[in-house]
Coordinates of C-alpha atoms in Angstrom, one line a residue:
Chain A
M1 CA 96.3 84.2 -91.6
G2 CA 95.6 86.7 -88.9
A3 CA 96.4 90.4 -89.1
T4 CA 99.1 90.2 -86.4
F5 CA 101.7 87.7 -85.4
G6 CA 99.7 86.9 -82.2
K7 CA 96.5 86.2 -84.2
S8 CA 98.4 84.0 -86.7
M9 CA 99.9 82.0 -83.8
A10 CA 96.4 81.7 -82.3
L11 CA 95.0 80.3 -85.6
L12 CA 97.9 78.0 -86.0
H13 CA 97.6 76.7 -82.5
T14 CA 93.8 76.1 -82.7
W15 CA 93.8 74.5 -86.2
A16 CA 96.8 72.3 -85.5
G17 CA 95.4 71.2 -82.2
V18 CA 91.9 70.4 -83.5
V19 CA 93.1 68.6 -86.7
L20 CA 95.9 66.6 -85.1
G21 CA 94.8 66.3 -81.5
A22 CA 93.4 62.9 -82.0
V23 CA 96.7 61.6 -83.5
L24 CA 98.7 63.3 -80.7
F25 CA 96.5 61.7 -77.9
A26 CA 97.0 58.3 -79.5
V27 CA 100.8 58.8 -79.6
F28 CA 100.9 60.2 -76.1
W29 CA 98.7 57.5 -74.6
T30 CA 100.6 54.5 -76.3
G31 CA 103.9 56.2 -75.5
T32 CA 103.0 56.4 -71.8
L33 CA 101.9 52.8 -71.7
I34 CA 104.9 51.4 -73.5
L35 CA 107.2 52.8 -70.8
F36 CA 106.1 49.7 -69.1
W37 CA 106.0 47.4 -72.1
G38 CA 108.0 44.7 -70.1
E39 CA 105.4 44.7 -67.3
I40 CA 102.4 44.7 -69.7
D41 CA 104.0 41.9 -71.7
Q42 CA 104.2 39.8 -68.5
W43 CA 100.6 40.6 -67.7
M44 CA 99.5 39.5 -71.2
M45 CA 101.7 36.4 -71.4
P46 CA 101.2 34.6 -68.1
D47 CA 103.8 32.0 -68.9
T48 CA 106.5 34.8 -68.8
R49 CA 105.6 35.7 -65.2
L50 CA 108.8 34.1 -64.1
A51 CA 109.9 34.4 -60.5
P52 CA 113.6 35.3 -60.1
P53 CA 115.8 32.3 -59.1
A54 CA 116.2 31.6 -55.4
A55 CA 120.0 31.6 -55.8
S56 CA 122.1 34.7 -56.3
R57 CA 120.7 36.9 -59.0
S58 CA 124.2 37.6 -60.3
A59 CA 124.5 34.2 -61.9
P60 CA 124.1 35.1 -65.6
I61 CA 122.3 32.9 -68.1
S62 CA 124.7 30.3 -69.7
L63 CA 124.6 31.0 -73.4
D64 CA 126.0 27.7 -74.4
R65 CA 123.3 25.9 -72.4
A66 CA 120.6 28.2 -73.9
A67 CA 122.0 27.6 -77.3
R68 CA 121.7 23.8 -76.9
L69 CA 118.1 24.3 -75.9
V70 CA 116.9 26.7 -78.6
L71 CA 119.2 26.5 -81.6
P72 CA 117.6 23.2 -82.8
L73 CA 114.5 25.2 -83.5
V74 CA 116.3 27.4 -86.1
P75 CA 115.8 25.9 -89.6
E76 CA 118.6 25.2 -92.0
G77 CA 119.5 28.2 -94.2
A78 CA 118.2 30.8 -91.8
A79 CA 119.8 34.2 -92.5
Q80 CA 120.3 35.1 -88.8
W81 CA 119.2 34.1 -85.3
R82 CA 119.3 36.2 -82.1
I83 CA 118.9 35.6 -78.4
D84 CA 117.7 38.5 -76.3
L85 CA 119.0 38.2 -72.8
P86 CA 116.7 38.6 -69.8
T87 CA 116.6 41.8 -67.8
A88 CA 115.3 42.9 -64.4
R89 CA 112.0 43.9 -66.0
T90 CA 111.8 41.2 -68.6
P91 CA 112.7 37.9 -66.9
V92 CA 112.1 35.9 -70.0
A93 CA 114.6 35.3 -72.8
A94 CA 113.7 35.3 -76.5
L95 CA 115.0 33.4 -79.4
S96 CA 114.1 34.9 -82.8
W97 CA 115.3 33.9 -86.2
R98 CA 114.9 35.4 -89.7
L99 CA 114.5 33.5 -92.9
P100 CA 116.1 34.7 -96.2
G101 CA 112.8 36.0 -97.4
G102 CA 112.5 38.3 -94.4
E103 CA 110.0 36.3 -92.4
E104 CA 110.6 36.4 -88.6
H105 CA 109.8 33.9 -85.9
V106 CA 110.0 34.3 -82.1
R107 CA 110.1 31.7 -79.4
L108 CA 110.3 32.6 -75.7
F109 CA 112.2 30.5 -73.1
D110 CA 112.8 30.5 -69.3
P111 CA 116.5 31.4 -68.9
V112 CA 116.8 30.2 -65.3
R113 CA 115.2 26.7 -65.7
Y114 CA 116.1 26.4 -69.5
R115 CA 112.7 25.5 -70.6
L116 CA 110.9 26.6 -73.8
L117 CA 107.7 28.4 -73.2
P118 CA 104.6 27.6 -75.2
E119 CA 103.5 29.9 -77.9
Q120 CA 101.7 32.8 -76.2
G121 CA 99.3 33.6 -78.9
T122 CA 99.5 37.4 -78.4
D123 CA 101.6 40.3 -79.5
G124 CA 101.5 41.8 -76.1
A125 CA 102.5 45.4 -75.7
S126 CA 105.9 45.2 -77.4
G127 CA 104.4 43.8 -80.5
F128 CA 101.2 45.9 -80.8
L129 CA 101.3 49.0 -78.7
V130 CA 104.9 49.9 -79.6
P131 CA 104.3 49.9 -83.4
L132 CA 100.9 51.7 -82.8
H133 CA 102.9 54.5 -81.1
Y134 CA 105.2 55.2 -84.0
S135 CA 103.3 54.2 -87.0
L136 CA 99.6 53.7 -86.0
H137 CA 100.0 50.4 -87.7
L138 CA 99.6 52.1 -91.1
A139 CA 102.4 50.3 -93.0
W140 CA 101.6 51.2 -96.6
Q141 CA 104.3 53.5 -98.0
D142 CA 105.2 54.4 -94.4
V143 CA 102.0 56.6 -94.2
G144 CA 101.7 55.9 -90.6
K145 CA 105.2 57.0 -89.7
W146 CA 104.8 60.1 -91.7
L147 CA 101.5 61.0 -89.9
V148 CA 103.1 60.5 -86.6
G149 CA 106.0 62.6 -87.8
L150 CA 103.7 65.3 -88.8
A151 CA 102.0 65.2 -85.5
G152 CA 105.4 65.5 -83.8
M153 CA 106.4 68.5 -85.9
A154 CA 103.0 69.9 -85.2
M155 CA 103.6 69.4 -81.5
L156 CA 106.7 71.5 -81.7
A157 CA 104.7 74.3 -83.5
L158 CA 101.9 73.9 -80.9
L159 CA 104.3 74.4 -78.0
V160 CA 105.9 77.5 -79.5
S161 CA 102.6 79.0 -80.6
G162 CA 101.1 78.2 -77.3
I163 CA 103.7 80.2 -75.5
V164 CA 103.3 83.1 -77.9
I165 CA 99.5 83.3 -77.4
H166 CA 99.6 82.8 -73.6
R167 CA 99.4 86.4 -72.7
K168 CA 100.2 86.0 -68.9
L169 CA 102.9 83.4 -68.9
V170 CA 104.7 84.4 -65.7
A171 CA 101.7 85.9 -63.9
Q172 CA 99.7 82.7 -64.4
F173 CA 102.5 80.2 -64.1
F174 CA 101.0 78.6 -61.0
T175 CA 97.3 79.5 -61.7
F176 CA 94.8 76.7 -61.6
R177 CA 91.2 77.5 -60.6
P178 CA 89.3 74.2 -60.6
R179 CA 86.1 75.7 -59.2
K180 CA 85.6 78.2 -62.0
R181 CA 83.5 77.4 -65.0
L182 CA 84.7 74.7 -67.4
P183 CA 86.3 76.8 -70.1
R184 CA 88.4 78.7 -67.5
S185 CA 89.4 75.7 -65.4
A186 CA 90.2 73.7 -68.5
L187 CA 92.3 76.4 -70.0
D188 CA 94.1 76.9 -66.7
L189 CA 94.9 73.1 -66.5
H190 CA 95.9 73.1 -70.2
N191 CA 98.4 76.0 -69.6
L192 CA 99.7 74.4 -66.4
A193 CA 100.3 71.0 -68.0
G194 CA 101.9 72.7 -71.0
V195 CA 104.2 75.4 -69.5
T196 CA 105.6 73.6 -66.4
L197 CA 106.5 70.5 -68.5
L198 CA 107.5 72.5 -71.7
P199 CA 111.0 71.0 -71.8
F200 CA 109.7 67.5 -71.5
H201 CA 107.1 67.9 -74.2
F202 CA 109.5 69.6 -76.5
M203 CA 112.2 67.0 -76.0
L204 CA 110.0 64.1 -76.5
A205 CA 108.6 65.4 -79.7
L206 CA 111.9 66.5 -81.1
S207 CA 113.7 63.2 -80.1
G208 CA 110.9 61.2 -81.7
L209 CA 111.6 63.0 -85.0
V210 CA 115.3 62.5 -84.6
I211 CA 114.9 58.7 -84.1
F212 CA 113.4 58.4 -87.6
M213 CA 115.8 60.7 -89.2
T214 CA 116.5 58.4 -92.2
I215 CA 112.8 58.6 -93.0
F216 CA 112.0 62.3 -92.3
F217 CA 115.3 63.8 -93.3
P218 CA 117.1 61.5 -95.8
Q219 CA 118.9 64.6 -97.3
A220 CA 121.1 64.5 -94.2
Y221 CA 122.9 61.5 -95.5
S222 CA 122.1 61.4 -99.2
G223 CA 124.0 64.5 -99.7
A224 CA 127.2 62.8 -98.6
Y225 CA 126.5 59.2 -99.6
G226 CA 124.3 59.7 -102.7
G227 CA 120.9 58.2 -103.5
G228 CA 119.8 54.7 -104.0
P229 CA 119.7 51.5 -101.8
K230 CA 123.5 50.8 -101.9
A231 CA 124.3 54.4 -100.7
K232 CA 121.8 54.0 -97.9
A233 CA 123.3 50.6 -96.9
A234 CA 126.7 52.2 -96.8
F235 CA 125.4 55.0 -94.6
M236 CA 123.6 52.5 -92.3
A237 CA 126.8 50.5 -91.9
D238 CA 128.8 53.6 -91.0
A239 CA 126.2 55.0 -88.7
Y240 CA 124.6 52.1 -87.0
G241 CA 127.4 49.5 -87.5
R242 CA 127.2 46.4 -89.6
Y243 CA 129.9 43.8 -90.2
T244 CA 129.2 41.3 -93.0
R245 CA 131.2 38.5 -94.5
K246 CA 130.2 36.6 -97.6
R247 CA 128.8 33.1 -97.2
E248 CA 131.4 30.5 -97.9
G249 CA 128.9 27.7 -98.5
E250 CA 130.9 25.4 -96.3
P251 CA 129.4 24.2 -93.0
G252 CA 131.0 25.7 -89.9
A253 CA 130.9 24.9 -86.1
L254 CA 129.9 27.2 -83.3
A255 CA 132.5 28.0 -80.7
S256 CA 131.7 28.6 -77.0
L257 CA 129.3 31.6 -76.7
D258 CA 130.1 32.0 -73.1
A259 CA 133.8 32.4 -73.9
M260 CA 132.9 35.0 -76.4
R261 CA 130.7 36.8 -73.9
R262 CA 133.5 36.9 -71.3
A263 CA 135.9 38.3 -74.0
A264 CA 133.2 40.9 -74.9
Q265 CA 132.9 42.0 -71.2
R266 CA 136.7 42.4 -71.0
E267 CA 136.7 44.5 -74.1
W268 CA 133.9 46.7 -72.7
G269 CA 135.6 47.1 -69.3
G270 CA 132.7 45.2 -67.5
G271 CA 129.8 46.2 -69.8
Q272 CA 127.2 43.5 -70.2
P273 CA 125.7 42.4 -73.5
Y274 CA 121.9 42.5 -73.9
F275 CA 121.7 40.3 -77.0
V276 CA 123.7 37.9 -79.1
R277 CA 123.1 37.5 -82.8
A278 CA 124.5 35.0 -85.3
W279 CA 124.9 36.0 -89.0
Q280 CA 125.0 33.3 -91.6
P281 CA 124.5 30.7 -88.9
G282 CA 126.0 27.3 -89.6
D283 CA 128.3 28.6 -92.4
A284 CA 132.1 28.6 -92.1
A285 CA 132.0 32.5 -92.5
G286 CA 129.4 32.8 -89.7
V287 CA 129.8 35.8 -87.4
I288 CA 128.6 36.2 -83.8
E289 CA 127.6 39.8 -82.7
F290 CA 127.3 41.1 -79.1
R291 CA 125.7 44.5 -78.3
R292 CA 126.3 46.3 -75.0
S293 CA 123.5 47.0 -72.6
Y294 CA 122.3 50.7 -72.3
A295 CA 120.4 50.2 -69.1
R296 CA 122.9 52.2 -67.0
E297 CA 123.1 55.2 -69.1
V298 CA 121.0 57.8 -70.9
T299 CA 122.7 57.2 -74.3
M300 CA 121.4 54.2 -76.3
N301 CA 124.9 53.2 -77.2
L302 CA 125.5 51.2 -80.4
D303 CA 128.7 49.4 -79.0
Q304 CA 129.0 46.1 -81.0
L305 CA 131.6 43.3 -81.0
Y306 CA 131.9 40.7 -83.9
F307 CA 133.5 37.3 -83.3
D308 CA 134.3 34.6 -85.8
A309 CA 131.7 31.9 -85.1
G310 CA 134.0 28.9 -85.6
S311 CA 137.0 30.1 -83.5
G312 CA 135.6 32.8 -81.2
K313 CA 138.3 35.3 -82.4
L314 CA 137.4 39.0 -82.1
L315 CA 137.0 40.4 -85.6
R316 CA 135.7 43.9 -85.2
R317 CA 134.6 46.4 -82.7
F318 CA 132.2 49.2 -83.5
E319 CA 131.2 52.3 -81.6
A320 CA 128.9 55.2 -82.8
G321 CA 130.8 58.2 -84.1
P322 CA 130.4 61.6 -82.5
V323 CA 127.5 62.9 -84.6
M324 CA 125.7 59.5 -84.4
T325 CA 126.2 59.7 -80.6
V326 CA 124.1 62.8 -80.5
Q327 CA 121.4 60.8 -82.3
R328 CA 121.8 58.0 -79.7
V329 CA 121.5 60.5 -76.8
F330 CA 118.2 61.8 -78.3
S331 CA 117.1 58.2 -78.7
G332 CA 117.9 57.3 -75.2
V333 CA 116.1 60.3 -73.8
H334 CA 113.0 59.3 -75.8
F335 CA 112.9 55.5 -75.4
A336 CA 113.7 55.8 -71.6
R337 CA 114.8 52.2 -71.5
F338 CA 117.3 52.9 -68.8
D339 CA 117.1 51.4 -65.3
H340 CA 116.2 54.4 -63.3
G341 CA 112.9 53.9 -61.5
T342 CA 112.4 57.4 -60.3
L343 CA 113.0 59.0 -63.7
R344 CA 110.8 56.4 -65.5
A345 CA 108.0 57.2 -62.9
L346 CA 108.4 60.9 -63.7
Y347 CA 108.2 60.1 -67.4
L348 CA 105.0 58.3 -66.7
A349 CA 103.6 61.4 -65.0
G350 CA 104.8 63.6 -67.8
G351 CA 103.2 61.4 -70.4
L352 CA 99.9 61.5 -68.6
A353 CA 100.2 65.3 -68.4
G354 CA 100.6 65.2 -72.2
C355 CA 97.3 63.3 -72.4
V356 CA 95.7 65.9 -70.1
L357 CA 97.2 68.7 -72.3
V358 CA 95.4 67.4 -75.4
A359 CA 92.2 66.6 -73.5
T360 CA 91.9 70.0 -71.9
G361 CA 92.8 71.6 -75.2
F362 CA 89.8 69.9 -76.8
I363 CA 87.5 70.6 -73.9
F364 CA 88.4 74.3 -73.9
W365 CA 87.8 74.5 -77.7
L366 CA 84.5 72.8 -77.4
E367 CA 83.1 74.8 -74.5
A368 CA 84.3 78.1 -75.9
R369 CA 82.2 77.5 -79.0
R370 CA 79.3 75.3 -77.8
T371 CA 76.6 78.0 -77.5
R372 CA 77.7 79.9 -80.5
H373 CA 77.6 76.8 -82.8
A374 CA 74.2 75.8 -81.4
R375 CA 72.8 79.2 -82.0
D376 CA 74.2 79.6 -85.5
G377 CA 73.5 76.0 -86.5
L378 CA 77.2 75.2 -87.1
G379 CA 78.3 71.6 -87.1
G380 CA 81.8 72.1 -85.8
V381 CA 81.2 71.4 -82.2
R382 CA 79.4 68.1 -82.9
L383 CA 82.1 66.9 -85.3
V384 CA 85.0 67.8 -83.0
E385 CA 83.2 66.5 -80.0
T386 CA 82.8 63.1 -81.7
L387 CA 86.4 63.2 -82.7
A388 CA 87.6 64.1 -79.2
I389 CA 85.5 61.5 -77.3
G390 CA 86.4 58.7 -79.7
A391 CA 90.1 59.7 -79.8
M392 CA 90.5 59.9 -76.1
A393 CA 88.0 57.9 -74.2
G394 CA 87.7 55.6 -77.2
I395 CA 91.4 54.6 -77.4
V396 CA 91.5 54.0 -73.6
L397 CA 88.5 51.7 -74.0
A398 CA 90.1 50.0 -77.0
T399 CA 93.3 49.4 -74.9
L400 CA 91.2 47.8 -72.1
A401 CA 89.3 45.7 -74.6
Y402 CA 92.6 44.5 -76.0
L403 CA 93.7 43.4 -72.4
V404 CA 90.4 41.7 -71.6
A405 CA 90.4 39.9 -75.0
N406 CA 93.9 38.8 -74.3
R407 CA 92.7 37.2 -71.0
L408 CA 89.4 35.8 -72.2
L409 CA 90.2 34.4 -75.7
P410 CA 91.0 30.7 -75.5
A411 CA 94.5 29.5 -76.2
G412 CA 94.0 28.1 -79.7
A413 CA 91.4 30.7 -80.7
G414 CA 91.2 31.6 -84.4
L415 CA 89.0 32.2 -87.4
P416 CA 89.9 31.5 -91.0
G417 CA 92.6 33.9 -91.8
W418 CA 92.7 35.3 -88.2
D419 CA 95.0 33.9 -85.6
R420 CA 94.7 34.7 -82.0
P421 CA 96.8 37.9 -82.1
A422 CA 94.7 39.1 -85.0
L423 CA 91.5 38.6 -82.9
E424 CA 93.0 40.6 -80.2
H425 CA 93.8 43.4 -82.6
A426 CA 90.2 43.2 -83.9
A427 CA 88.9 43.6 -80.3
F428 CA 91.0 46.8 -80.1
Y429 CA 89.8 48.3 -83.4
T430 CA 86.2 47.4 -83.2
T431 CA 86.0 48.9 -79.7
W432 CA 87.7 52.1 -81.0
L433 CA 85.2 52.4 -83.9
A434 CA 82.3 51.6 -81.7
A435 CA 83.4 54.5 -79.4
F436 CA 83.4 56.9 -82.4
A437 CA 79.9 55.7 -83.4
H438 CA 78.6 56.0 -79.8
A439 CA 80.1 59.5 -79.5
W440 CA 78.4 60.6 -82.8
L441 CA 75.0 59.3 -81.7
R442 CA 75.0 60.3 -78.0
R443 CA 76.9 63.6 -78.3
T444 CA 77.7 65.3 -75.0
A445 CA 76.3 62.5 -72.9
A446 CA 79.0 60.2 -74.4
W447 CA 81.8 61.7 -72.2
R448 CA 80.2 60.4 -69.1
E449 CA 79.0 57.1 -70.5
Q450 CA 82.4 56.2 -72.0
L451 CA 84.2 57.2 -68.8
L452 CA 81.9 54.8 -66.9
A453 CA 82.6 52.1 -69.5
V454 CA 86.4 52.7 -68.9
A455 CA 85.9 52.2 -65.2
A456 CA 83.9 49.0 -65.6
L457 CA 86.2 47.6 -68.3
A458 CA 89.4 48.3 -66.2
V459 CA 87.9 46.4 -63.3
A460 CA 86.9 43.6 -65.6
A461 CA 90.5 43.4 -66.9
V462 CA 91.8 43.0 -63.3
L463 CA 89.1 40.4 -62.5
S464 CA 89.8 38.5 -65.8
N465 CA 93.5 38.3 -64.9
W466 CA 92.5 36.8 -61.6
A467 CA 90.0 34.4 -63.1
T468 CA 92.4 33.1 -65.9
T469 CA 95.7 33.0 -64.1
G470 CA 94.9 32.9 -60.3
D471 CA 97.3 35.9 -59.8
H472 CA 95.4 38.4 -57.8
L473 CA 96.7 41.6 -56.1
L474 CA 97.3 40.0 -52.7
S475 CA 99.4 37.2 -54.2
T476 CA 101.4 39.3 -56.7
L477 CA 102.2 42.1 -54.2
G478 CA 103.1 39.6 -51.5
G479 CA 105.1 37.4 -53.8
S480 CA 107.6 38.6 -56.4
L481 CA 105.4 39.3 -59.4
H482 CA 105.6 43.0 -59.0
A483 CA 105.2 43.7 -62.7
V484 CA 101.7 42.0 -62.7
A485 CA 100.8 43.8 -59.4
G486 CA 101.8 47.1 -61.0
V487 CA 99.6 46.6 -64.0
D488 CA 96.6 45.6 -61.9
L489 CA 97.1 48.6 -59.6
A490 CA 97.3 50.9 -62.6
L491 CA 94.2 49.5 -64.0
L492 CA 92.4 50.1 -60.6
A493 CA 93.7 53.6 -60.5
L494 CA 92.4 54.2 -64.0
A495 CA 89.0 52.9 -63.0
G496 CA 89.0 55.2 -59.9
A497 CA 90.0 58.3 -62.0
A498 CA 87.4 57.5 -64.7
W499 CA 84.6 56.9 -62.3
H500 CA 85.5 60.0 -60.3
T501 CA 85.5 62.2 -63.4
A502 CA 82.2 60.7 -64.6
R503 CA 80.7 61.7 -61.3
R504 CA 82.0 65.2 -61.5
I505 CA 80.5 65.5 -65.1
G506 CA 77.2 64.2 -63.7
A507 CA 77.3 66.8 -60.9
R508 CA 78.1 69.6 -63.3
E509 CA 75.1 68.6 -65.4
H510 CA 72.9 68.9 -62.4
G511 CA 74.2 72.4 -61.6
I512 CA 76.2 71.3 -58.5
G513 CA 79.5 73.1 -58.2
A514 CA 79.3 74.3 -61.7
R515 CA 79.6 78.0 -61.0
G516 CA 81.9 78.2 -58.0
R517 CA 84.3 81.0 -57.5
G518 CA 88.0 80.7 -57.0
I519 CA 89.3 81.2 -53.5
G520 CA 90.7 84.7 -52.9
V521 CA 91.2 85.4 -56.6
R522 CA 89.7 88.6 -57.8
E523 CA 87.2 88.0 -60.6
R524 CA 88.7 89.3 -63.8
R525 CA 87.7 89.2 -67.4
D526 CA 90.6 87.4 -68.8
G527 CA 91.5 84.4 -71.0
Chain B
M1 CA 120.9 55.4 -50.6
A2 CA 122.9 58.4 -51.8
E3 CA 120.7 58.5 -54.9
L4 CA 117.5 58.5 -52.8
T5 CA 118.9 61.2 -50.5
S6 CA 119.9 63.5 -53.4
T7 CA 116.5 63.0 -55.1
V8 CA 114.5 63.8 -52.0
A9 CA 116.8 66.8 -51.3
A10 CA 116.4 68.0 -54.9
L11 CA 112.6 67.6 -54.7
L12 CA 112.3 69.5 -51.5
M13 CA 114.5 72.3 -52.9
C14 CA 112.3 72.6 -56.1
L15 CA 109.1 72.6 -54.0
A16 CA 110.5 75.3 -51.7
G17 CA 111.9 77.4 -54.6
W18 CA 108.6 77.3 -56.6
A19 CA 106.5 77.9 -53.6
L20 CA 108.5 81.0 -52.8
C21 CA 108.1 82.2 -56.4
A22 CA 104.4 81.6 -56.3
L23 CA 103.8 83.4 -53.0
S24 CA 105.8 86.4 -54.4
Q25 CA 102.8 86.9 -56.7
R26 CA 99.9 88.9 -55.4
D27 CA 97.0 86.5 -56.1
H28 CA 98.8 83.5 -54.5
W29 CA 99.9 85.6 -51.5
V30 CA 96.3 86.5 -50.8
A31 CA 95.2 82.9 -51.0
A32 CA 98.0 81.5 -48.8
G33 CA 99.1 84.4 -46.6
G34 CA 95.6 85.7 -46.0
P35 CA 95.3 88.8 -43.9
L36 CA 99.1 89.2 -43.6
P37 CA 100.4 92.2 -45.6
P38 CA 102.4 91.2 -48.7
P39 CA 106.2 91.7 -48.4
S40 CA 107.8 94.9 -49.6
G41 CA 109.6 95.1 -52.9
R42 CA 113.0 94.7 -51.4
R43 CA 111.9 91.7 -49.5
L44 CA 110.4 90.2 -52.6
R45 CA 113.6 90.6 -54.5
G46 CA 115.5 88.7 -51.8
V47 CA 112.9 86.0 -51.8
R48 CA 113.1 85.5 -55.5
A49 CA 116.9 85.3 -55.3
V50 CA 116.6 82.6 -52.7
A51 CA 114.1 80.8 -54.9
V52 CA 116.5 80.8 -57.8
L53 CA 119.3 79.6 -55.6
L54 CA 117.1 76.7 -54.4
L55 CA 116.1 75.7 -57.9
A56 CA 119.8 75.8 -59.0
G57 CA 120.9 73.9 -55.9
A58 CA 118.5 71.2 -56.9
L59 CA 120.4 70.7 -60.1
T60 CA 123.6 70.2 -58.1
A61 CA 121.9 67.7 -55.9
C62 CA 120.6 65.7 -58.9
V63 CA 123.9 65.7 -60.8
S64 CA 126.0 64.7 -57.7
G65 CA 123.7 61.9 -56.8
H66 CA 122.9 60.5 -60.3
G67 CA 125.6 61.7 -62.7
T68 CA 125.4 64.3 -65.5
G69 CA 123.0 62.5 -67.9
F70 CA 120.5 61.2 -65.4
G71 CA 120.9 64.2 -63.2
L72 CA 120.0 66.7 -65.8
L73 CA 116.9 64.8 -67.0
L74 CA 115.9 64.2 -63.3
W75 CA 116.2 67.9 -62.5
M76 CA 114.1 68.9 -65.5
M77 CA 111.3 66.5 -64.5
L78 CA 111.4 67.4 -60.8
L79 CA 111.1 71.1 -61.7
G80 CA 107.9 70.3 -63.6
A81 CA 106.5 68.0 -61.0
A82 CA 107.2 70.4 -58.1
A83 CA 105.6 73.4 -60.1
I84 CA 102.5 71.3 -60.6
A85 CA 102.4 70.3 -57.0
V86 CA 102.7 73.9 -55.9
A87 CA 99.9 74.9 -58.4
F88 CA 97.6 72.1 -57.1
T89 CA 98.3 73.1 -53.4
L90 CA 97.3 76.7 -54.2
A91 CA 94.3 75.5 -56.0
W92 CA 92.8 73.2 -53.3
R93 CA 94.7 73.8 -50.0
P94 CA 96.4 77.2 -50.2
R95 CA 96.6 77.5 -46.4
W96 CA 99.1 74.7 -46.4
L97 CA 101.6 77.4 -47.5
H98 CA 100.7 79.8 -44.7
G99 CA 103.8 78.9 -42.7
L100 CA 106.0 79.7 -45.6
A101 CA 104.1 83.1 -46.0
V102 CA 104.8 83.9 -42.4
L103 CA 108.5 83.3 -43.1
M104 CA 108.4 85.6 -46.0
C105 CA 106.9 88.6 -44.2
D106 CA 108.9 91.7 -43.6
T107 CA 111.0 91.2 -40.5
V108 CA 110.4 94.7 -39.0

């Protein structure tokens, strides 16, 4: 460790950033994208691009009619089934059921015209990008969640150490000198993105850790409940709510779901449910659960109502306790699944700023050491540069490859042991690996080359959407498919930004504008 | 509509508040205010007080238009967005803040 506190903090900041920067970028990039998981899902599953009904939008879905349509799909002996109701951003409804062995099945349906939708053959954003965000798809022994948790904890340490080592926090609060040499302008942008949005970055990292408190901090509940699976189940029931009744083994009928829903709304003083779930379906002891929507508030409430399936009588009402409500507030701040367009747009900007934070950190580290490592024959710059290019440009390329594969793979595509979603995943991972390999071989030239590839692939994604669905920007903007238009516009914006940056890199390499001076700022030896 | 008004009002207050803070710093005054002499110490203290009032006022606007939960979050995000907007303006178009610098000058 360094001789002084400041030097220790500098070492901590640099090492944590270099070692975990790749993981942090992956988490920030996927996190930013999944703010719009509903829109990306619509883009990737064209059958779910449902226009809202011509009649008044306030007519809610008839649960009984939906049940008649979808419940025949649920096999005998299923442990539970669930219908996720449509929302403004996800116009499709989803039936899912779970078998006693734990296996889950999903089927989407149109809640306005009461039609089943064909299998979409994709995991979309909700099934692939979301788990990638919190677990990197490394399921064995929760290794992925622990790695993301470590990155989250490191982010908190990076933020605090960054403040400590920033010697001119107030004097340089607004300082950004884009025309200076790359290490200086990169560091300026790094500081700007970090300091002005410090509360945002801190809150998102901390809330992410709080969401998985049962994994990262089991001592919080095992001290009171004890160890072992029964104690954990008791804690989960107290904290998250769970009402169970033993199976009777006798068949049971299903009372009117719409009547139960009306009773639920009365209980909640007007609150709407966002899903309905049946426990022990078909059994005389079956229970119907409703959960209240959290779209109008920050807190991700856990309000639940349980009805007897056969009679429709209210059995139990659950609400999170005061301490658990704190966890729900943190969760709400992190998930940002509320209906507040302005706030979610600002979250998008904040997430992108987080990506810029990691990118400028890497760039500063590389440029500050490039000549020294070349002169002394050290391999650090080459290794970290490969890591940085692959982790950042690479994951963007992989995401675009995932979208293009989604559009171009035929409906029934598959190989032995690989269904269509698995082939889409393969497109993602092989592109990511190829990006690392390309970065290793092409070194510094890979920045520009991969950025140009991003621009090309983003445009290809928009074109492939048009080619395979007929929905192009003019039709989606003019019509009601705003979600699809939004994704296409974002892809074009990404292409523009990537191409512009590639051109700037090319210009720098040719000595144009590489050694400009800041306007009206006295030249000072600082940083 | 009330929501949109309060958001716009809060954003404008944040922009003005941060711009005043920025121009109270020497380097940014030189970039935006140009040949004008920088304000005196007393004047600067008043300017910074106004800036703090504006930033705090933005919180009131957010909470009154959006409720406590959303209001607090929105204020936090608007503060960040506005600070970055001011920094980018000073980086690429500092003269856009010349009018504000004129207002900040000593009155005598």
